Coordinates of C-alpha atoms and ligand atoms in Angstrom, one line a residue:
M44 CA 10.7 14.4 20.2
N45 CA 10.1 16.6 16.3
I46 CA 9.1 14.2 14.1
L47 CA 8.8 13.9 10.1
L48 CA 5.8 12.0 7.5
L49 CA 6.6 12.3 3.8
G50 CA 3.8 11.5 2.0
S51 CA 0.6 13.7 0.3
G52 CA -2.4 10.8 0.7
G53 CA -5.0 9.3 2.2
R54 CA -2.2 7.1 4.2
E55 CA -0.2 9.9 5.3
H56 CA -3.7 11.6 6.5
A57 CA -4.1 8.4 8.9
L58 CA -0.8 8.3 9.0
A59 CA -1.1 11.7 10.4
K60 CA -4.1 11.4 13.0
S61 CA -2.5 8.2 14.3
L62 CA 0.4 10.3 14.9
C63 CA -0.5 13.5 17.0
E64 CA -3.2 10.8 19.0
S65 CA -0.2 9.6 20.1
P66 CA 0.2 10.1 24.3
K67 CA 4.1 10.5 22.9
N68 CA 5.0 14.2 23.6
K69 CA 5.7 15.0 19.1
K70 CA 5.2 18.6 17.2
I71 CA 3.9 16.6 13.7
F72 CA 5.5 18.3 10.0
C73 CA 4.5 16.5 7.3
A74 CA 6.1 16.7 3.5
P75 CA 4.6 17.6 1.2
G76 CA 1.5 16.3 3.3
N77 CA -2.9 17.5 2.4
P78 CA -5.3 20.2 3.2
G79 CA -6.7 16.9 6.0
I80 CA -3.0 16.8 7.2
E81 CA -2.8 20.5 8.0
D82 CA -5.3 19.3 11.2
F83 CA -1.9 16.7 13.1
A84 CA 0.8 18.1 10.6
E85 CA 2.8 21.5 9.8
L86 CA 2.9 21.1 6.1
I87 CA 6.0 22.1 4.8
N88 CA 7.0 22.3 0.9
V89 CA 10.0 19.6 -0.2
N90 CA 10.8 17.2 -2.7
I91 CA 10.6 14.3 -1.1
N92 CA 12.1 12.6 -3.9
N93 CA 15.7 14.4 -3.4
N94 CA 17.9 13.1 0.6
E95 CA 19.1 16.1 0.2
E96 CA 16.2 18.3 0.8
V97 CA 15.2 16.2 2.8
L98 CA 18.0 15.6 4.9
D99 CA 18.6 20.1 4.6
V100 CA 14.4 20.2 6.1
C101 CA 15.5 17.3 9.3
I102 CA 18.7 19.7 10.0
S103 CA 15.6 23.0 10.2
K104 CA 13.0 22.1 11.7
K105 CA 15.3 19.6 14.4
I106 CA 13.7 16.6 13.2
E107 CA 14.5 13.2 15.0
L108 CA 11.8 11.2 13.3
V109 CA 11.2 10.9 9.8
V110 CA 7.7 8.4 8.9
I111 CA 8.1 7.6 5.3
G112 CA 4.3 6.2 3.6
P113 CA 5.7 6.0 0.1
E114 CA 8.2 3.7 -1.4
V115 CA 10.4 5.8 -3.9
P116 CA 12.4 7.8 -1.2
L117 CA 13.0 4.0 0.8
V118 CA 14.2 2.5 -2.9
N119 CA 16.2 5.4 -3.1
G120 CA 18.0 5.4 -0.2
L121 CA 16.2 7.9 2.2
A122 CA 16.2 5.0 5.3
D123 CA 20.5 4.5 5.3
F124 CA 21.4 8.1 3.7
L125 CA 18.9 9.4 7.2
N126 CA 20.5 7.1 9.6
K127 CA 24.0 8.6 8.8
N128 CA 23.1 11.6 9.6
N129 CA 21.7 9.9 13.5
I130 CA 18.1 10.6 12.3
L131 CA 15.7 7.6 13.0
V132 CA 13.6 6.0 10.6
F133 CA 10.8 4.3 9.7
G134 CA 11.2 2.3 7.2
P135 CA 13.4 -0.1 5.4
R136 CA 16.9 0.6 4.3
K137 CA 18.0 0.7 0.3
I138 CA 18.8 -2.6 0.1
A139 CA 16.1 -4.4 1.9
A140 CA 14.0 -2.0 0.4
Q141 CA 14.4 -3.4 -3.2
L142 CA 11.4 -6.5 -2.2
E143 CA 10.0 -3.7 -3.3
G144 CA 11.5 -1.4 -6.0
S145 CA 13.0 -4.7 -8.1
K146 CA 10.7 -7.9 -8.7
K147 CA 13.8 -9.7 -10.1
F148 CA 14.6 -9.6 -6.2
T149 CA 12.4 -10.4 -5.2
K150 CA 11.3 -13.8 -7.1
Q151 CA 15.4 -14.4 -6.7
I152 CA 14.6 -14.7 -3.4
C153 CA 11.8 -16.6 -3.1
K154 CA 13.8 -19.0 -5.3
K155 CA 17.0 -19.4 -2.9
Y156 CA 14.6 -19.4 0.7
N157 CA 10.8 -22.3 -1.2
I158 CA 9.0 -19.4 -0.6
P159 CA 5.3 -19.9 -2.1
T160 CA 5.0 -17.8 -5.9
A161 CA 4.1 -18.1 -9.5
E162 CA 6.7 -20.0 -11.9
F163 CA 8.8 -17.3 -13.4
E164 CA 12.2 -16.4 -16.0
T165 CA 13.3 -12.3 -16.0
F166 CA 15.3 -11.5 -19.6
K167 CA 17.0 -8.9 -20.5
D168 CA 16.4 -8.5 -23.7
E169 CA 13.1 -9.2 -25.8
S170 CA 14.0 -11.9 -28.4
S171 CA 15.4 -14.3 -26.1
A172 CA 11.9 -13.2 -23.4
L173 CA 9.9 -13.6 -27.0
K174 CA 11.5 -17.4 -27.5
Y175 CA 10.8 -17.9 -24.1
L176 CA 6.9 -16.8 -24.2
Q177 CA 6.8 -19.0 -27.9
K178 CA 5.9 -22.1 -24.6
Q179 CA 3.8 -20.7 -23.0
V180 CA 0.0 -21.2 -21.5
F181 CA -1.4 -18.2 -21.3
P182 CA -2.9 -15.7 -20.0
I183 CA 0.8 -15.1 -18.8
V184 CA 2.4 -12.0 -16.7
I185 CA 4.7 -9.9 -17.7
K186 CA 6.5 -7.7 -15.6
A187 CA 8.0 -4.8 -15.3
D188 CA 11.2 -5.3 -12.7
G189 CA 11.4 -1.5 -11.0
L190 CA 8.9 0.8 -9.4
A191 CA 6.9 2.0 -11.9
A192 CA 4.0 4.0 -9.7
G193 CA 1.7 0.6 -9.7
K194 CA 1.2 0.3 -13.5
G195 CA 4.4 -1.9 -14.2
V196 CA 2.1 -5.1 -14.0
I197 CA 0.4 -6.8 -17.2
I198 CA -1.4 -10.2 -18.1
A199 CA -1.4 -11.1 -21.2
E200 CA -4.1 -13.8 -22.3
N201 CA -2.8 -14.9 -25.5
Y202 CA 0.5 -14.7 -27.1
K203 CA -0.1 -11.8 -29.2
D204 CA -0.7 -9.4 -26.4
A205 CA 2.5 -11.2 -24.6
E206 CA 4.6 -9.8 -27.6
N207 CA 3.0 -6.6 -27.3
A208 CA 4.2 -6.0 -24.2
V209 CA 7.9 -7.5 -24.3
K210 CA 8.1 -4.7 -26.6
E211 CA 6.7 -1.5 -25.3
I212 CA 8.6 -3.1 -22.8
F213 CA 11.2 -3.2 -23.8
S214 CA 10.7 0.1 -25.9
G215 CA 10.7 2.1 -22.7
L216 CA 7.3 2.0 -21.9
F217 CA 8.0 1.8 -18.3
K218 CA 11.8 3.5 -19.5
D219 CA 14.6 2.2 -16.6
A220 CA 11.9 0.4 -14.4
G221 CA 11.7 -2.1 -17.2
K222 CA 15.3 -2.7 -18.6
E223 CA 14.8 -6.2 -17.0
I224 CA 11.1 -7.8 -17.2
V225 CA 10.1 -10.7 -15.5
I226 CA 6.9 -13.4 -17.0
E227 CA 5.7 -15.2 -14.2
E228 CA 2.6 -17.4 -13.7
F229 CA -0.6 -16.8 -13.8
L230 CA -1.7 -17.4 -10.2
V231 CA -5.3 -18.2 -9.5
G232 CA -7.7 -17.1 -6.5
E233 CA -8.1 -14.8 -3.7
E234 CA -5.7 -11.9 -3.5
I235 CA -5.1 -10.6 0.2
S236 CA -3.3 -8.3 1.7
Y237 CA -1.5 -8.7 4.8
F238 CA 0.9 -7.1 6.9
I239 CA 4.0 -6.8 9.5
I240 CA 6.2 -4.8 12.0
A241 CA 9.8 -5.4 12.4
D242 CA 12.6 -4.9 13.4
E243 CA 16.3 -5.9 13.4
N244 CA 15.1 -9.0 15.3
N245 CA 11.7 -9.6 15.7
F246 CA 8.4 -8.6 14.1
I247 CA 4.7 -8.7 14.9
E248 CA 2.3 -9.3 13.5
L249 CA -0.3 -7.0 12.3
T250 CA -3.8 -7.6 9.7
S251 CA -4.8 -8.1 7.0
A252 CA -6.7 -5.9 4.5
Q253 CA -8.8 -6.6 0.6
D254 CA -8.4 -3.3 -0.9
H255 CA -10.2 -3.3 -4.5
K256 CA -8.2 -2.1 -7.8
R257 CA -10.0 -1.7 -10.2
I258 CA -12.1 1.4 -11.5
G259 CA -16.1 -0.5 -12.2
E260 CA -18.3 -2.3 -9.9
G261 CA -17.8 -5.8 -10.1
D262 CA -13.8 -5.3 -9.7
T263 CA -14.0 -4.7 -14.1
G264 CA -12.6 -2.0 -16.2
P265 CA -8.5 -1.0 -15.5
N266 CA -6.6 -0.4 -12.8
T267 CA -6.4 2.8 -10.1
G268 CA -4.7 3.1 -7.3
G269 CA -7.7 1.1 -4.9
M270 CA -10.8 2.4 -5.1
G271 CA -11.5 0.6 -1.8
A272 CA -10.4 -1.2 0.8
Y273 CA -11.9 -3.1 4.6
S274 CA -10.2 -5.3 7.4
P275 CA -9.7 -7.9 8.1
A276 CA -10.1 -9.8 5.8
P277 CA -12.3 -12.4 6.9
L278 CA -10.9 -14.7 4.1
M279 CA -7.1 -15.2 6.3
N280 CA -8.0 -17.5 8.6
D281 CA -5.8 -19.2 11.2
E282 CA -4.6 -21.6 9.1
L283 CA -4.0 -19.5 5.9
K284 CA -2.6 -16.4 8.5
E285 CA 0.2 -19.6 10.2
L286 CA 1.0 -20.5 6.3
T287 CA 2.3 -17.2 5.2
I288 CA 4.1 -16.3 8.1
D289 CA 5.8 -19.8 7.8
K290 CA 6.5 -19.8 4.2
I291 CA 6.4 -16.3 3.4
I292 CA 7.0 -13.9 5.8
K293 CA 9.4 -15.6 8.4
P294 CA 12.2 -16.7 5.5
T295 CA 12.3 -14.0 3.8
L296 CA 13.1 -12.2 7.2
R297 CA 16.1 -15.0 7.2
A298 CA 16.9 -14.3 3.8
M299 CA 17.2 -10.9 4.5
K300 CA 19.5 -10.8 7.9
E301 CA 21.8 -13.0 6.2
L302 CA 21.8 -10.7 3.3
G303 CA 23.4 -8.6 5.5
C304 CA 19.9 -5.9 5.8
P305 CA 17.3 -7.4 8.4
Y306 CA 14.1 -5.3 7.2
T307 CA 12.6 -2.5 9.7
G308 CA 9.5 -1.3 9.0
I309 CA 6.3 -2.5 7.4
L310 CA 6.2 -5.2 5.2
Y311 CA 2.8 -5.9 2.8
A312 CA 2.9 -8.9 1.2
G313 CA 0.4 -9.2 -1.7
L314 CA -0.9 -12.6 -1.7
M315 CA -2.4 -15.5 -4.0
I316 CA -5.2 -17.6 -2.1
T317 CA -4.4 -21.2 -4.2
N318 CA -5.3 -24.3 -4.2
E319 CA -2.9 -24.8 -3.1
G320 CA -2.4 -22.4 -1.1
P321 CA -1.0 -18.1 -0.6
K322 CA 1.5 -17.6 -3.1
L323 CA 3.1 -14.0 -2.5
I324 CA 2.1 -11.8 -5.7
E325 CA 4.7 -9.4 -4.9
Y326 CA 6.1 -7.1 -1.8
N327 CA 5.7 -3.6 -1.2
V328 CA 7.8 -2.0 1.9
R329 CA 4.8 0.7 3.0
F330 CA 1.9 0.7 4.6
G331 CA -0.7 0.2 1.2
D332 CA -3.1 3.3 -0.1
P333 CA -6.1 2.7 1.0
E334 CA -5.1 -0.4 2.9
C335 CA -3.4 2.2 5.7
Q336 CA -6.7 3.8 6.0
V337 CA -8.7 0.7 6.7
I338 CA -6.0 -1.0 9.6
L339 CA -4.9 2.8 11.6
P340 CA -8.4 3.1 12.4
R341 CA -9.3 -0.5 13.7
L342 CA -5.5 -0.1 15.9
K343 CA -5.8 1.0 19.6
S344 CA -2.1 0.9 20.9
D345 CA -0.3 3.2 20.1
L346 CA 1.5 3.9 16.9
L347 CA 4.3 6.1 17.1
S348 CA 5.3 3.9 19.8
L349 CA 5.2 0.7 17.7
I350 CA 6.9 2.6 15.3
I351 CA 9.8 4.2 17.0
S352 CA 10.6 0.3 18.5
S353 CA 10.8 -0.6 15.1
C354 CA 13.5 1.7 14.4
Q355 CA 15.4 0.9 17.6
N356 CA 14.8 -3.0 18.0
S357 CA 12.8 -3.0 20.7
L358 CA 8.7 -4.8 19.3
I359 CA 9.6 -8.0 21.7
E360 CA 8.1 -5.9 24.2
E361 CA 4.6 -4.5 22.3
N362 CA 1.4 -5.5 22.5
I363 CA -0.8 -4.7 20.4
E364 CA -4.2 -3.7 20.4
W365 CA -7.2 -4.5 17.5
D366 CA -11.1 -2.9 17.8
T367 CA -12.8 -5.7 16.1
R368 CA -14.5 -4.2 14.4
F369 CA -14.5 -4.2 10.3
A370 CA -13.2 -1.4 8.6
L371 CA -14.1 -0.2 5.0
T372 CA -13.2 2.0 3.5
I373 CA -14.8 4.3 0.0
V374 CA -12.3 6.0 -2.2
M375 CA -14.3 9.2 -3.7
A376 CA -12.1 10.1 -7.2
S377 CA -13.5 12.5 -9.7
E378 CA -15.5 11.1 -12.8
G379 CA -12.6 10.0 -15.6
Y380 CA -10.3 9.2 -13.5
P381 CA -8.0 6.5 -13.7
N382 CA -7.7 8.4 -17.4
D383 CA -8.5 12.3 -18.5
Y384 CA -10.6 14.2 -15.6
K385 CA -11.5 17.9 -14.5
T386 CA -10.6 19.1 -11.9
G387 CA -10.9 22.3 -9.2
Y388 CA -14.8 21.7 -7.6
E389 CA -15.7 23.0 -4.5
I390 CA -16.6 20.1 -2.7
K391 CA -19.5 20.5 0.6
G392 CA -20.0 18.7 3.1
I393 CA -16.7 17.7 5.0
N394 CA -16.9 19.4 7.7
E395 CA -20.3 18.3 8.5
I396 CA -19.6 14.7 8.1
K397 CA -15.9 15.3 9.5
N398 CA -17.5 15.4 13.2
L399 CA -19.9 11.8 13.1
K400 CA -19.1 8.6 15.0
D401 CA -16.7 5.7 13.7
I402 CA -16.0 8.2 10.5
Y403 CA -13.2 9.2 8.7
I404 CA -12.8 11.1 6.6
Y405 CA -9.1 11.6 5.0
H406 CA -7.9 14.2 1.9
A407 CA -5.2 12.8 -1.0
G408 CA -6.1 15.0 -4.8
T409 CA -7.4 17.8 -2.2
K410 CA -6.3 21.5 -1.7
R411 CA -7.4 24.1 0.5
V412 CA -8.3 28.2 -1.3
N413 CA -8.9 31.0 0.9
N414 CA -10.7 28.0 3.7
L415 CA -13.0 26.0 0.3
I416 CA -11.6 22.7 -0.2
F417 CA -11.1 21.8 -4.3
T418 CA -10.2 18.3 -6.4
N419 CA -6.8 18.9 -6.6
G420 CA -6.3 15.0 -8.3
G421 CA -8.2 11.7 -9.5
R422 CA -9.1 9.8 -6.9
V423 CA -9.9 12.5 -3.7
L424 CA -10.7 11.4 -0.6
N425 CA -11.0 8.7 1.5
I426 CA -14.5 8.3 3.4
T427 CA -13.5 5.0 6.5
S428 CA -16.2 3.7 8.4
L429 CA -16.4 1.3 10.7
G430 CA -19.2 -1.9 10.7
E431 CA -20.0 -4.9 13.2
T432 CA -19.9 -6.4 9.8
V433 CA -18.5 -5.3 6.4
K434 CA -21.3 -5.3 5.0
E435 CA -22.3 -2.6 8.2
A436 CA -18.9 -0.6 7.8
N437 CA -19.5 -0.4 3.7
Y438 CA -23.5 0.5 4.8
N439 CA -21.9 4.0 7.0
A440 CA -19.6 4.8 4.8
L441 CA -22.0 4.6 2.0
N442 CA -24.3 6.7 4.0
A443 CA -21.6 9.1 4.8
I444 CA -20.7 9.8 1.6
N445 CA -24.3 11.1 0.7
M446 CA -24.1 13.5 2.7
I447 CA -20.5 14.6 0.5
D448 CA -21.4 16.5 -2.8
W449 CA -18.9 18.3 -5.8
N450 CA -19.5 18.4 -9.4
G451 CA -18.8 14.9 -10.7
S452 CA -17.5 12.8 -8.0
Y453 CA -17.2 9.2 -8.4
H454 CA -17.3 5.6 -6.5
R455 CA -17.6 2.7 -5.9
N456 CA -21.2 0.9 -3.8
D457 CA -19.9 -2.9 -3.8
I458 CA -16.6 -2.1 -1.6
G459 CA -16.0 -5.9 0.2
W460 CA -18.7 -7.7 -2.0
R461 CA -16.7 -10.9 -1.4
A462 CA -16.4 -10.8 2.4
I463 CA -20.5 -9.6 1.9
K464 CA -21.5 -12.5 0.3
R465 CA -20.0 -14.3 2.6
E466 CA -21.8 -13.0 5.3
E467 CA -25.5 -13.3 3.8
N468 CA -24.1 -17.1 3.1
G469 CA -23.2 -16.7 6.3
Ligands
AMP958 P1 1.2 -5.3 -8.7 O1 1.5 -4.0 -9.5 O2 2.5 -5.9 -8.6 O3 0.2 -4.8 -7.7 O4 0.1 -6.3 -9.9 C1 -0.9 -5.6 -9.6 C2 -2.3 -6.7 -9.7 O5 -1.8 -7.8 -10.6 C3 -1.8 -8.1 -8.5 O6 -2.2 -7.6 -7.8 C4 -3.3 -8.9 -9.4 O7 -3.6 -9.3 -8.5 C5 -2.3 -8.8 -10.3 N1 -1.1 -10.1 -10.7 C6 0.2 -10.1 -10.5 N2 0.8 -10.8 -10.9 C7 -0.3 -12.3 -11.3 C8 0.3 -13.9 -11.3 N3 1.2 -13.8 -11.2 N4 -1.0 -13.9 -11.2 C9 -1.9 -13.3 -11.4 N5 -2.1 -12.3 -11.2 C10 -0.9 -11.4 -10.9
LIG959 N1 -3.1 -1.1 -2.0 C1 -2.0 -0.8 -3.5 C2 -1.2 -0.7 -3.3 O1 -0.4 0.3 -1.9 O2 0.5 -0.6 -3.6

């Protein structure tokens, strides 16, 4: 079977490795990929946000299955487009991908199906949004409706900040993604990511993770694409899992069926664990990055078999096995990220740690020149380690990081701190 994997980050490196380890007979292509993925797949240079270009590659390489890493091609309807050409696609069709592509769409489903989430209103114009804000309590959360590369959420501490946010969004801060906005209640609690895999009829629970979005130690400073993550999240006990499945996941899957577009692929629920139980913050229609880099190293079952079952509606026959240890990943970034940073520095030490037991190194912003690896982005590498405890996994990952070096690398030392604190307090 010829497989085309789309994407170029640490998530896709982890996916490429797991696909390659499958006992099923396959050849993997990846577009556009990165130097780490080259160990597992033949790289192809193609614009993955152009459906026609992707179809051309599928035809010329005789691709039978496309695995989509990031959200944009899914929201662009790539799955529908390729399905029409008899190519299997792992991931939801366009309407179902609206669960990530439109915050308003998701909130309306929450309202209709009684799914616990923050109280909200949606607005198409500035003056009605501002009028509404005058009667609200702060902080409050203002969100662009559409995809904004993870930047479309503004937490406003007071009326003035909220007013500025609304004005900026309606002036085009997030382009078309901000044509409509959602204003919602600020939820207090701890965040957890929860993942399931679905076919048209069934779903299987995968696992939980927590990521650290802020640049600074103690979760301070500006938001980033993610500075590290760990899985499973010890906070996610059986009771919380049951509530999440019964009150959030199942009604959502039912809603998509009733809309005539059953959800298929990975569904990632971003949850806030509040005093009233888990509430949905948002859905993503794909694996998280860097959550994927801590989920797949724990997966003992064959990822490719799960993916094919999701595409062919045979998930019911699958059984999932996990490594019982914790996985933790630390992102190594370019100094200055998420603001301005320099690239083009040679990275030393990668080969030395590549074969260490229970250490996984995933490339993101790197490039290869004459067999040397250079930095080429804000988030450069992900170093994942396994451990009996979160603390041990963090310790092992930091030890590996100490063997890697480039001019101006930055990472957080405290990934997993909440779970480590709980471990220390027994
Ligand atoms: P998103 O871009 O939708 O992942 O949101 C980014 C982050 O904003 C989330 O991970 C939360 O930390 C925060 N956030 C979003 N909505 C809320 C909310 N209603 N209450 C509190 N924090 C929120
Ligand atoms: N780690 C957050 C995301 O992938 O959206």
